[in-house]
mmCIF file of C-alpha atoms in Angstrom:
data_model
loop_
_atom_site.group_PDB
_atom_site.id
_atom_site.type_symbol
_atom_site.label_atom_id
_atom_site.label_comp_id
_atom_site.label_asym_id
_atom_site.label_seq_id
_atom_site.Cartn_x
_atom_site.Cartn_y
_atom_site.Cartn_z
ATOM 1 C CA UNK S 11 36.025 67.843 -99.750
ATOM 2 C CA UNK S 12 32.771 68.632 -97.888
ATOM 3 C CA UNK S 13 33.508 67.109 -94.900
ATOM 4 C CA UNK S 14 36.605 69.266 -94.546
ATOM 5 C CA UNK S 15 34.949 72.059 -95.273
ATOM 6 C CA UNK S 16 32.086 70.989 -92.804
ATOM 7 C CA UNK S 17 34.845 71.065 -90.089
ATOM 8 C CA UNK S 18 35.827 74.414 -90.696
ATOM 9 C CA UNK S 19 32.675 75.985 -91.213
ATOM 10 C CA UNK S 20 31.714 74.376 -87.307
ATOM 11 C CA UNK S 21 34.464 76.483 -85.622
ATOM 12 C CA UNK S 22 34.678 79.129 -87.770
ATOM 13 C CA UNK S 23 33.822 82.204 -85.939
ATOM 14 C CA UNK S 24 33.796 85.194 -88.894
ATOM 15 C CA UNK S 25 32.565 83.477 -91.732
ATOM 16 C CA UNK S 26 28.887 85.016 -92.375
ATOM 17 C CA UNK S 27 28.327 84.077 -96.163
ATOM 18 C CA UNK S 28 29.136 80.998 -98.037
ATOM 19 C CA UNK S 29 28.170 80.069 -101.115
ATOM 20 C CA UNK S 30 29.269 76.667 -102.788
ATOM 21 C CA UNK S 31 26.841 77.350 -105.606
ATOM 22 C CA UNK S 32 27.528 74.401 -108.481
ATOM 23 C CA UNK S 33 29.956 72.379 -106.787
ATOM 24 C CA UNK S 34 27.946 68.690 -106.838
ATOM 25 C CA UNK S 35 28.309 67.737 -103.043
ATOM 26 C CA UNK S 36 25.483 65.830 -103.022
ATOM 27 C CA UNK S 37 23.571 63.649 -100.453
ATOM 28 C CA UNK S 38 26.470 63.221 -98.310
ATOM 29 C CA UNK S 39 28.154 66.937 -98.842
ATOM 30 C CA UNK S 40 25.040 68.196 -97.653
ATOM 31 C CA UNK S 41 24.332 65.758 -94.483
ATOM 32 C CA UNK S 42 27.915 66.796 -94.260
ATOM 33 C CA UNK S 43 27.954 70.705 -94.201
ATOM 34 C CA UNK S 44 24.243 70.547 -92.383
ATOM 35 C CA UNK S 45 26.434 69.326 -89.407
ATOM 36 C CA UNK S 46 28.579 72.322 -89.158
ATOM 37 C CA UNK S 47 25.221 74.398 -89.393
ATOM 38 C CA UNK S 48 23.987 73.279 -86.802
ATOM 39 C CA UNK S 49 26.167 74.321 -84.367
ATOM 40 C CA UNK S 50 27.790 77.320 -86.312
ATOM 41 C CA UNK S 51 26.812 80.519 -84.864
ATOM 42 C CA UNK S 52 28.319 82.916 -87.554
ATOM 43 C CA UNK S 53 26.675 81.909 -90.778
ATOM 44 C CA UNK S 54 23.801 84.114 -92.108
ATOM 45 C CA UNK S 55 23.963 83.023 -95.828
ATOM 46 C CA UNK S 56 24.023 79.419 -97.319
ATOM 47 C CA UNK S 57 23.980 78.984 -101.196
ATOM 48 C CA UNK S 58 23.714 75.063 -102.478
ATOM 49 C CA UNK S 59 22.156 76.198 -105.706
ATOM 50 C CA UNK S 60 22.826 73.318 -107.928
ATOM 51 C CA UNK S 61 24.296 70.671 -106.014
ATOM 52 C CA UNK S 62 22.818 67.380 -106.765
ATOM 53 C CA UNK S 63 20.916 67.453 -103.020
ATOM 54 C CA UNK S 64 17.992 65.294 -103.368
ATOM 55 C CA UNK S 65 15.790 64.334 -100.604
ATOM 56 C CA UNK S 66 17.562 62.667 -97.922
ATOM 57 C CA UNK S 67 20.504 65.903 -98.252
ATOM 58 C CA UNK S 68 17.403 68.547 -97.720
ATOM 59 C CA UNK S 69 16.412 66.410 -94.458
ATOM 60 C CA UNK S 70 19.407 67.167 -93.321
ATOM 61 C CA UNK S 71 19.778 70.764 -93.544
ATOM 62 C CA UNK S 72 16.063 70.807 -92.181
ATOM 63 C CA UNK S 73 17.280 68.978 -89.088
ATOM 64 C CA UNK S 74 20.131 71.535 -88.862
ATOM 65 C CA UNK S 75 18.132 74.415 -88.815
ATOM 66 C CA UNK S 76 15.333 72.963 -86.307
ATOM 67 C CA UNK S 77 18.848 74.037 -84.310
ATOM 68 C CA UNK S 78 20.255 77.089 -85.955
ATOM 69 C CA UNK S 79 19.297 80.276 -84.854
ATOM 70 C CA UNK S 80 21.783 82.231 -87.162
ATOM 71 C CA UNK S 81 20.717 81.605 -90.702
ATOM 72 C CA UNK S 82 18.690 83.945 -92.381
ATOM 73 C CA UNK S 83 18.736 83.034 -95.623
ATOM 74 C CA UNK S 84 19.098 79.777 -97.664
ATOM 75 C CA UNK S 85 19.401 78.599 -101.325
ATOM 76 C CA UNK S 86 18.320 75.570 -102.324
ATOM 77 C CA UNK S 87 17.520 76.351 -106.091
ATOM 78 C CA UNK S 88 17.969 73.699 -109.020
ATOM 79 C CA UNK S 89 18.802 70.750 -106.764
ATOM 80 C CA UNK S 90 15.840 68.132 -106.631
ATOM 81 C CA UNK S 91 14.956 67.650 -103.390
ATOM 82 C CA UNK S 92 11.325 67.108 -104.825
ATOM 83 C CA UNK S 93 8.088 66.414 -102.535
ATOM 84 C CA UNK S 94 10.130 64.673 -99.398
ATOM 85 C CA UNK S 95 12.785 67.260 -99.232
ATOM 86 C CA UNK S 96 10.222 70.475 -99.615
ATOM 87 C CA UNK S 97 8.004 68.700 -96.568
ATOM 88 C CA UNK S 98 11.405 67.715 -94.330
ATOM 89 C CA UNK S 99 11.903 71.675 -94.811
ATOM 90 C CA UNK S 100 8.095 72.693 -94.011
ATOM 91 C CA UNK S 101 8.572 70.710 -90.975
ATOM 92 C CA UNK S 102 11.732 72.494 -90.118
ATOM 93 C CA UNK S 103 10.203 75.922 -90.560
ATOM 94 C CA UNK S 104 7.674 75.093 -87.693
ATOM 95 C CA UNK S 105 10.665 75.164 -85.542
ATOM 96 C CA UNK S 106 13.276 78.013 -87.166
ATOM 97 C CA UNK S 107 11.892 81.496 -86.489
ATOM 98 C CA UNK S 108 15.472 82.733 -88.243
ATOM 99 C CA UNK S 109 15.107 81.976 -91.413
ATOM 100 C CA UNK S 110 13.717 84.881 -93.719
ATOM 101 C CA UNK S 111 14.521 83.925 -97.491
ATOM 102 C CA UNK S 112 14.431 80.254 -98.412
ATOM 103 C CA UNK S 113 14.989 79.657 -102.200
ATOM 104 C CA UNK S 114 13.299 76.378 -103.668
ATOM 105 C CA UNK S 115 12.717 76.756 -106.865
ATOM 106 C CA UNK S 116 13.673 74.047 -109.474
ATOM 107 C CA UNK S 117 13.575 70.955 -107.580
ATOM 108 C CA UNK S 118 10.563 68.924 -108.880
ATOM 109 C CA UNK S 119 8.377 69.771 -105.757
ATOM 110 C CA UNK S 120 5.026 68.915 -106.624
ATOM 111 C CA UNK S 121 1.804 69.532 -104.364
ATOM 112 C CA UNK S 122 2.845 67.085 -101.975
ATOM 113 C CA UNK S 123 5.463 69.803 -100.743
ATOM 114 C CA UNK S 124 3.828 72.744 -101.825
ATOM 115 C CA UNK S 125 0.590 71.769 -99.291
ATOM 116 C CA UNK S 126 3.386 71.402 -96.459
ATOM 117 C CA UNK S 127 5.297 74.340 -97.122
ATOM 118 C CA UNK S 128 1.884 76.497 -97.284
ATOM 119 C CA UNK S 129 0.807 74.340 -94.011
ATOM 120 C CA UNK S 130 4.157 75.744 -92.606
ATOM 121 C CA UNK S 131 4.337 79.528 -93.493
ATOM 122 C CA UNK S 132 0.491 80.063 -91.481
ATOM 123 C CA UNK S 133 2.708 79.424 -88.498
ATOM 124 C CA UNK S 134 5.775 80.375 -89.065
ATOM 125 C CA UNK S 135 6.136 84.465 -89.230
ATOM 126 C CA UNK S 136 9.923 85.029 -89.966
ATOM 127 C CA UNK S 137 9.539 83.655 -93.773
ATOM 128 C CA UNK S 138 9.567 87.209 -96.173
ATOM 129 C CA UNK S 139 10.731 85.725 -99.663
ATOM 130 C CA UNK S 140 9.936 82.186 -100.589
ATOM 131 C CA UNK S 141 11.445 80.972 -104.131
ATOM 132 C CA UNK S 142 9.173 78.044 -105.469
ATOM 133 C CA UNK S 143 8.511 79.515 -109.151
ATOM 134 C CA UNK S 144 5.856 81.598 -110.515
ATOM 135 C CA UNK S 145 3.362 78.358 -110.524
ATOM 136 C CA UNK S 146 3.381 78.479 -106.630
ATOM 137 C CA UNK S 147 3.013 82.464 -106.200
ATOM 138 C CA UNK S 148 -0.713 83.095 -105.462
ATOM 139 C CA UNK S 149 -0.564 79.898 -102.941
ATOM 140 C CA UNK S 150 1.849 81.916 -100.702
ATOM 141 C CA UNK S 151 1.520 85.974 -101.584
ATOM 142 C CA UNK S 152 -1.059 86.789 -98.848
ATOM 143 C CA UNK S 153 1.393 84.465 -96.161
ATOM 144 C CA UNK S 154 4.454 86.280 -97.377
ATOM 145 C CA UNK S 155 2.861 89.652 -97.255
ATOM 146 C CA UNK S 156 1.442 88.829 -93.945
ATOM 147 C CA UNK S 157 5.263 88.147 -92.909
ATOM 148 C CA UNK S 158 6.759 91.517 -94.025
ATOM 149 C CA UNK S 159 3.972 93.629 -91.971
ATOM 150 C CA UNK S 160 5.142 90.938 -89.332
ATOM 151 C CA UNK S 161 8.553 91.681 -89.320
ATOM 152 C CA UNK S 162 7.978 95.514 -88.777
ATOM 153 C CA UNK S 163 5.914 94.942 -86.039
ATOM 154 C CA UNK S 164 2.581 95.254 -87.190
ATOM 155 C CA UNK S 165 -0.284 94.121 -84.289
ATOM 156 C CA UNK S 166 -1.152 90.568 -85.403
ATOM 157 C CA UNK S 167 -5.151 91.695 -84.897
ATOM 158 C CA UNK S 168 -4.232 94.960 -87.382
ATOM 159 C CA UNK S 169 -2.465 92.143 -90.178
ATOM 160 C CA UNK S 170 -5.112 89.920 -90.051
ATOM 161 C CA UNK S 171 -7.821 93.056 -90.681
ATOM 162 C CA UNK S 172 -5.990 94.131 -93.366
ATOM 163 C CA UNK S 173 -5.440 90.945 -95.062
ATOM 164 C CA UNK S 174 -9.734 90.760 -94.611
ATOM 165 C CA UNK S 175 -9.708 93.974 -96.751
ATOM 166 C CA UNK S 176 -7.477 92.838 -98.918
ATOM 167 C CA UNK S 177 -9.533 89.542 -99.636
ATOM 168 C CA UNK S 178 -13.111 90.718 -99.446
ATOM 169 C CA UNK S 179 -12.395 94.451 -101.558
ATOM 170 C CA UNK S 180 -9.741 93.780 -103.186
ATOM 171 C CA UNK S 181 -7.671 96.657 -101.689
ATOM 172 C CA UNK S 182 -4.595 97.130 -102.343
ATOM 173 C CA UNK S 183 -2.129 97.075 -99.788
ATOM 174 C CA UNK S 184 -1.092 101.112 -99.614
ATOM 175 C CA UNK S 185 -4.348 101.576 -99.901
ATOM 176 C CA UNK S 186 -6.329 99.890 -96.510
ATOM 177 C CA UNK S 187 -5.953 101.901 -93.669
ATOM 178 C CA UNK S 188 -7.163 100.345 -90.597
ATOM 179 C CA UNK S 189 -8.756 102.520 -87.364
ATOM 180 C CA UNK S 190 -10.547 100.534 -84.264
ATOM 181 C CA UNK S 191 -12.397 97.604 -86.114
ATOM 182 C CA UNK S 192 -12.773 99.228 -89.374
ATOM 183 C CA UNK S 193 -11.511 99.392 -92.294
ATOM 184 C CA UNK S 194 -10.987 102.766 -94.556
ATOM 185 C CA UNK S 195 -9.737 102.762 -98.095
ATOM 186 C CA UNK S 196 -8.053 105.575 -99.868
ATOM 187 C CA UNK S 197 -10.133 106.705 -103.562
ATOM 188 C CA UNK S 198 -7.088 105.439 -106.158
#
């Protein structure tokens, strides 16, 4: 089944969403479909929530999108790719400047992964929402955050000054207001 559907999804040309949430592919549905990813040029959503895709599956969609420069957003959720699978995808991210929403979250990743994927996001920009489960938040809020002010083209020296406010005055974001080399705050 998934390799016929990998051969469609390859040439398709239209297709932009596909979601094959709950459908137990597997492993080998996933190296499968990864395949057509990779050279697909249509595809902007993937959902394999709950699929069964362990370790060696994830490694494959991470090689795929070291490729793809369509995807934007990716759900992974409830498979158990655990520690291997979350760093195959880290590694990935260093590559994929597409991706914006990558959905983890119930898959046994322990700190193994969660180190990587942190390791990751400081140099990859294009990451906005991150799924790993409220456990993981604070590790990644001020990388996330950076991302969003990155994506509307905030001056990387005017993101990093703000996140400094943020950290050393606890400002709130709507609050910091940033002119020259200082830093202003609004009374709440």
């Amino acid at each position: 089944g998934s390799r016929a559907l990998a051969e469609v999804i390859r040439d398709n040309q239209t297709l932009a969403t596909l979601s094959l949430r709950g459908n137990h592919i597997g492993d080998e549905g996933a190296a499968a479909l990864a395949e057509a990813v990779r050279g697909n040029h249509t595809l902007i959503t993937l959902d394999l929530a709950s699929n069964r895709i362990g370790a060696e599956g994830s490694r494959a969609i991470a090689e795929a999108l070291r490729e793809n420069r369509t995807l934007t957003t990716l759900n992974l959720r409830n498979n158990g790719i655990g520690d291997l699978g979350a760093v195959a995808m880290a590694e990935a991210l260093l590559d994929n400047q597409t991706l914006t929403s990558l959905y983890l979250t119930y898959n046994r990743i322990g700190d193994q992964g969660t180190a990587a994927l942190a390791d990751a996001l400081l140099k990859n920009y294009s990451i906005t929402s991150l799924g790993l489960g409220e456990r993981h938040y604070e590790k990644f809020r001020h990388t996330l955050e950076r991302n969003k002010l990155w994506a509307t083209g905030e001056h990387p020296k005017q993101l990093e000054r703000r996140a400094l406010a943020r950290v050393l005055y606890q400002v709130p974001e709507e609050l910091a207001r940033l002119s020259g080399n200082y830093v202003y705050t609004t009374p709440h």
